[in-house]
PDB file of C-alpha atoms and ligand atoms in Angstrom:
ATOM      1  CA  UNK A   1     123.301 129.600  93.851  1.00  0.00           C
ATOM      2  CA  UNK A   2     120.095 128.174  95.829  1.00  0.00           C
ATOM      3  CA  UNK A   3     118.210 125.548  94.050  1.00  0.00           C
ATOM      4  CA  UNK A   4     114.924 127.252  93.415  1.00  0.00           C
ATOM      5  CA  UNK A   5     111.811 124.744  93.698  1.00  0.00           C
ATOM      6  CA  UNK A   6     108.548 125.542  92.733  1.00  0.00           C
ATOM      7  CA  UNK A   7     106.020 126.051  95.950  1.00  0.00           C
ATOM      8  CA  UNK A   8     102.953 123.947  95.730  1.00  0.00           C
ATOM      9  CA  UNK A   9      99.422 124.916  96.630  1.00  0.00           C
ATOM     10  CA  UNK A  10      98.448 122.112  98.854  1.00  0.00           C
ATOM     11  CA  UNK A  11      99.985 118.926  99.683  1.00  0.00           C
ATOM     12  CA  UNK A  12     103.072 118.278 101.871  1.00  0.00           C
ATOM     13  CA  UNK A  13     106.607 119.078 102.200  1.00  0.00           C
ATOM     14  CA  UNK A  14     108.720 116.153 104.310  1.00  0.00           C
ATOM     15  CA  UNK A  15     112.231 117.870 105.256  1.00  0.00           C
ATOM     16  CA  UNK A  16     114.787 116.419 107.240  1.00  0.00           C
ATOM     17  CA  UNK A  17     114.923 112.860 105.329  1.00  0.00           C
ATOM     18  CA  UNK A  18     118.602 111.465 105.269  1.00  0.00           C
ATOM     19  CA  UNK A  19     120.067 111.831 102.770  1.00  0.00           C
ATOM     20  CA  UNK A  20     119.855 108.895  99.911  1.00  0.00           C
ATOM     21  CA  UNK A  21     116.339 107.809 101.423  1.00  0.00           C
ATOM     22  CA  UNK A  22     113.913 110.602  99.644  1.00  0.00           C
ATOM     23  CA  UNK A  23     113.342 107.966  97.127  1.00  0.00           C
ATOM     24  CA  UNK A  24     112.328 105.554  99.698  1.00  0.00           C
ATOM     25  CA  UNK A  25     110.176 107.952 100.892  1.00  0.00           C
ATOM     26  CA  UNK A  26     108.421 108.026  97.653  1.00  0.00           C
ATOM     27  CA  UNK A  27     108.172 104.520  97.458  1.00  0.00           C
ATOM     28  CA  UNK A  28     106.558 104.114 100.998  1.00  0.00           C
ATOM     29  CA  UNK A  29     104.120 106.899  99.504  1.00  0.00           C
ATOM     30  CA  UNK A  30     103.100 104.579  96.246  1.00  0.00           C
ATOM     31  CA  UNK A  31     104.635 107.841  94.209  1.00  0.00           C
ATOM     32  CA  UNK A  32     105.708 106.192  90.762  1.00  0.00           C
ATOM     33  CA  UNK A  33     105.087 107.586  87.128  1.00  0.00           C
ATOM     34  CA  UNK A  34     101.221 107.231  87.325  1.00  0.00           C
ATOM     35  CA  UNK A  35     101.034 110.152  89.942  1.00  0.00           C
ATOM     36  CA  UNK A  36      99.131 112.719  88.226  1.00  0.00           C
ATOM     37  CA  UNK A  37     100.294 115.713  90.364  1.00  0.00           C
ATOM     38  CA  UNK A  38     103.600 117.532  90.950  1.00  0.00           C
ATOM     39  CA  UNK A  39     106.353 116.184  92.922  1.00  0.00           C
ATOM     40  CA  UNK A  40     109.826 117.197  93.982  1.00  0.00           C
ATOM     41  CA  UNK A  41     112.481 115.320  95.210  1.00  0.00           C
ATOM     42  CA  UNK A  42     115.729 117.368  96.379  1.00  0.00           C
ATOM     43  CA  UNK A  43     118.575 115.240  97.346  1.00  0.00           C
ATOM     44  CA  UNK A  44     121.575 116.127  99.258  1.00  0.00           C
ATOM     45  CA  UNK A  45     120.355 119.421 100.272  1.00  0.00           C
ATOM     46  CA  UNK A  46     122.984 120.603 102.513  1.00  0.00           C
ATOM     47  CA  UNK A  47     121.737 121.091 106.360  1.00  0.00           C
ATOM     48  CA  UNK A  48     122.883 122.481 109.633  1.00  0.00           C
ATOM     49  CA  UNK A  49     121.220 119.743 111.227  1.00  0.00           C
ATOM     50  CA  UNK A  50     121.800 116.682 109.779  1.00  0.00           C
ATOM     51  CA  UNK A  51     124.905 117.386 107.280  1.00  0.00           C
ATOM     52  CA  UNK A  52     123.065 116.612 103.749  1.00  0.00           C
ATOM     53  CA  UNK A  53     119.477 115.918 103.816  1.00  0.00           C
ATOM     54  CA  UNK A  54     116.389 114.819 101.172  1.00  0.00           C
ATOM     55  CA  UNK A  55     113.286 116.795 100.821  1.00  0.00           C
ATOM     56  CA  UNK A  56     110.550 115.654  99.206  1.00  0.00           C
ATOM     57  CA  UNK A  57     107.461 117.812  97.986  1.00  0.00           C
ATOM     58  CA  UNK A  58     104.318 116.376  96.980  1.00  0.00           C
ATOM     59  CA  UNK A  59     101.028 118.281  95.331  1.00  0.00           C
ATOM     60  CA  UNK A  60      97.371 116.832  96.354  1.00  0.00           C
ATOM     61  CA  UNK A  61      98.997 114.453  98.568  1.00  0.00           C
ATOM     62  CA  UNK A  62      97.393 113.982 102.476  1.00  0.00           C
ATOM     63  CA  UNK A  63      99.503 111.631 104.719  1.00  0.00           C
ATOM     64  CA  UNK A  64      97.803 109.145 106.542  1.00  0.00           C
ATOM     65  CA  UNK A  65      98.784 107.969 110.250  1.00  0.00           C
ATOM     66  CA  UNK A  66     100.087 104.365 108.826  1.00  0.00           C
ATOM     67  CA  UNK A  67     101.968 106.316 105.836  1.00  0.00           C
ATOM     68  CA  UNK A  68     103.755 108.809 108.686  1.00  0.00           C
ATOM     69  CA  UNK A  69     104.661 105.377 110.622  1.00  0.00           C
ATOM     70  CA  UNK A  70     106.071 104.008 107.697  1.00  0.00           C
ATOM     71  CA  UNK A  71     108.350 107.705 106.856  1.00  0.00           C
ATOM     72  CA  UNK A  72     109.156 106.823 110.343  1.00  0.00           C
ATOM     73  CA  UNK A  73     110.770 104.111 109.949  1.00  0.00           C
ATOM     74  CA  UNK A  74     113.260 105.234 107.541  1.00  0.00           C
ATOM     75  CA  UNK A  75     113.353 108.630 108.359  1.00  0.00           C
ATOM     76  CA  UNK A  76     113.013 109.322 112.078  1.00  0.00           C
ATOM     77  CA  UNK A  77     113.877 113.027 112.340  1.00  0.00           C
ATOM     78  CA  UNK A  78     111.661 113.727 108.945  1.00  0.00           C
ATOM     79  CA  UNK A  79     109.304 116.850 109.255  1.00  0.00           C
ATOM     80  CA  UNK A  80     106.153 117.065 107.628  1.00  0.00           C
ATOM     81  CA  UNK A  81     104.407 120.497 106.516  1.00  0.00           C
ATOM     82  CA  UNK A  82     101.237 120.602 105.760  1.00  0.00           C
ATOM     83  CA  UNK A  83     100.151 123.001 102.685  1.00  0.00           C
ATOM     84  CA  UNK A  84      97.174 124.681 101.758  1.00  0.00           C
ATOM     85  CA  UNK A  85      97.076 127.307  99.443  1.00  0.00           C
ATOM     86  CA  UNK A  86     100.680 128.059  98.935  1.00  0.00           C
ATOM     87  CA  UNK A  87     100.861 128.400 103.143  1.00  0.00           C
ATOM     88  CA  UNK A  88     102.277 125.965 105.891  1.00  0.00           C
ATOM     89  CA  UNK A  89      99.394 125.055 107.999  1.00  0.00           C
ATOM     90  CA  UNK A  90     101.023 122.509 110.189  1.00  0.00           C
ATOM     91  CA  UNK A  91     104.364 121.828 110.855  1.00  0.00           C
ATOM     92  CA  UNK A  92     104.952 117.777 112.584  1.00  0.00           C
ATOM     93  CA  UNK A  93     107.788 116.253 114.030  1.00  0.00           C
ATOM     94  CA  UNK A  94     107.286 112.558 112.694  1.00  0.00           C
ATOM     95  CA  UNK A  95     108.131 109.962 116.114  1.00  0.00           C
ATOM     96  CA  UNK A  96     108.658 106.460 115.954  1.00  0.00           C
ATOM     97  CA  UNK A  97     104.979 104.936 117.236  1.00  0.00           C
ATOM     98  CA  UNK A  98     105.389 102.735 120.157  1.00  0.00           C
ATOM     99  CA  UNK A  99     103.151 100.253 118.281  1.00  0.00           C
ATOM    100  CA  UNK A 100     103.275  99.493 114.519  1.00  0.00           C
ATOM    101  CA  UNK A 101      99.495  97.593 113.868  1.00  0.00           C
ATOM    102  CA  UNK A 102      99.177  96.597 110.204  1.00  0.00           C
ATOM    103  CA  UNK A 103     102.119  98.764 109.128  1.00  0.00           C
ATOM    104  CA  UNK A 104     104.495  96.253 107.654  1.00  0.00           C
ATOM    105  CA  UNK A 105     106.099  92.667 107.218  1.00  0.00           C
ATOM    106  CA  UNK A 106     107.453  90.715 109.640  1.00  0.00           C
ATOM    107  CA  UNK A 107     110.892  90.279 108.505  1.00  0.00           C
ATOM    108  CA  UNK A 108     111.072  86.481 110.128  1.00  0.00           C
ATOM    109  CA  UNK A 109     110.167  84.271 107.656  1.00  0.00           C
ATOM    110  CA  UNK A 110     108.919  81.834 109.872  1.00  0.00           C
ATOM    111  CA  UNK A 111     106.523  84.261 111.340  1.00  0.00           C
ATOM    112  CA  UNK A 112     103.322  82.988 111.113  1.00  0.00           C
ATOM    113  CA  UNK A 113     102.240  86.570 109.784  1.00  0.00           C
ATOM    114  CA  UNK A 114     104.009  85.821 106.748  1.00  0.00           C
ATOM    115  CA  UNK A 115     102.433  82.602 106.843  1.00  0.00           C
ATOM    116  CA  UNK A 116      99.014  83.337 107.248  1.00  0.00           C
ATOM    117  CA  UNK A 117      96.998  86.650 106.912  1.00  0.00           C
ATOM    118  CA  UNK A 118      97.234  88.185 109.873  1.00  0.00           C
ATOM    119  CA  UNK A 119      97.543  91.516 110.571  1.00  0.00           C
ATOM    120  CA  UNK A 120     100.958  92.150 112.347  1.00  0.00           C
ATOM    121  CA  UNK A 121     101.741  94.684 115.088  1.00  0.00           C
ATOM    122  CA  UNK A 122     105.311  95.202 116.663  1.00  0.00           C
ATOM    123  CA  UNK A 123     105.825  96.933 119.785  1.00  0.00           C
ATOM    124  CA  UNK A 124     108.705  99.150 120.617  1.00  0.00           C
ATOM    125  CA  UNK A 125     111.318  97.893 122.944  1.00  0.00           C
ATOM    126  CA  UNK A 126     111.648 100.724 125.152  1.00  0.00           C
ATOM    127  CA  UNK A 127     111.464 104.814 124.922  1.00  0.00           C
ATOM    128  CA  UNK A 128     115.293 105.135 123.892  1.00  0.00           C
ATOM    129  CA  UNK A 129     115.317 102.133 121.114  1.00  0.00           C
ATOM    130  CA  UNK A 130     114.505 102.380 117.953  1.00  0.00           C
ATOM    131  CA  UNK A 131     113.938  98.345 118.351  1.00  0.00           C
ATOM    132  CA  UNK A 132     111.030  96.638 118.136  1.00  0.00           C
ATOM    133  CA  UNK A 133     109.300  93.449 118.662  1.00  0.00           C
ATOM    134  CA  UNK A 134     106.931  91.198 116.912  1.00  0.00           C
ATOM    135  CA  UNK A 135     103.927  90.684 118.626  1.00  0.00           C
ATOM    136  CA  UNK A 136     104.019  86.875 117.296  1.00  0.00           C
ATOM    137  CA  UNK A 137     107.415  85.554 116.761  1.00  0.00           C
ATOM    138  CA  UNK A 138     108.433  87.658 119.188  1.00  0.00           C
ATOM    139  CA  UNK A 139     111.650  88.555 117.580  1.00  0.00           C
ATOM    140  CA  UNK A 140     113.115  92.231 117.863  1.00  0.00           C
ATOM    141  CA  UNK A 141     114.138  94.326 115.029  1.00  0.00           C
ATOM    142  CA  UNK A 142     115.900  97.470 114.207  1.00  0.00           C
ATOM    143  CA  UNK A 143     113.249 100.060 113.017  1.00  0.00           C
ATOM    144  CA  UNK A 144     114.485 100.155 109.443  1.00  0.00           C
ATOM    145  CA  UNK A 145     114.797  96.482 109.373  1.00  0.00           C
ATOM    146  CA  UNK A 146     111.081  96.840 109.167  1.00  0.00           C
ATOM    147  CA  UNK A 147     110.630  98.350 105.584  1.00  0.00           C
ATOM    148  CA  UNK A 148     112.742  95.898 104.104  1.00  0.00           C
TER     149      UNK A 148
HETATM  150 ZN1   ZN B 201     107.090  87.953 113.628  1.00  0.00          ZN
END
């Protein structure tokens, strides 16, 4: 028998996370006990797509462009739906950015990022990769190397 969730009248729905990161996706989205609002998290939904997936439902919530980056990162695939009043309004395809200004660490600890505050940016190796490199060190990571 289906799961049934309860809908929610306006926030987002992001589908297509892999499966075991939904609660990373929370994190990135400062979700912890002091949210007010409702929120779901479904893991290891079964999908045709991906084989088991996380979904992740939030009430109230409005994703900004450095919070998509971030889902991004973990989740590259993830779709975002928009809800107002109990009705999907927009429907994205999140895409790795081929610039990341501001939107995490530098995972080289020698970085001078890390070492002074400065805002970082990382630019993506090329269309295909999922690499990308710091703007200051210069060294490449993998995409989800950059959440850790
Ligand atoms: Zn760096």
């Amino acid at each position: 028998m289906p799961l049934v969730v309860e809908k929610i009248e306006n926030g987002t729905v992001i589908d297509h996370i892999p499966a075991g990161l939904g609660l990373k996706v929370l994190e990135i989205l400062k979700i912890d006990r002091t949210y007010g609002a409702r929120v779901a998290l479904m893991m290891n939904v079964p999908s045709k797509k991906i084989g088991k997936k996380d979904i992740v439902k939030v009430e109230g919530k409005q994703l900004d462009e450095k919070a998509v980056n971030r889902i991004a990162l973990v989740a590259p695939n993830a779709t975002l739906n928009i809800i107002r009043k109990a009705n999907v309004v927009e429907k994205k395809v999140v895409q790795l950015p081929k610039e990341l200004l501001g939107v995490s660490k530098c995972p080289n600890p020698q970085c001078i990022t890390n070492l002074e505050p400065i805002e970082t940016i990382f630019r993506m190796e090329n269309s295909k990769s999922s690499k990308y490199r710091c703007g200051f060190c210069e060294m490449a990571f993998e995409a989800n190397e950059l959440l850790l």
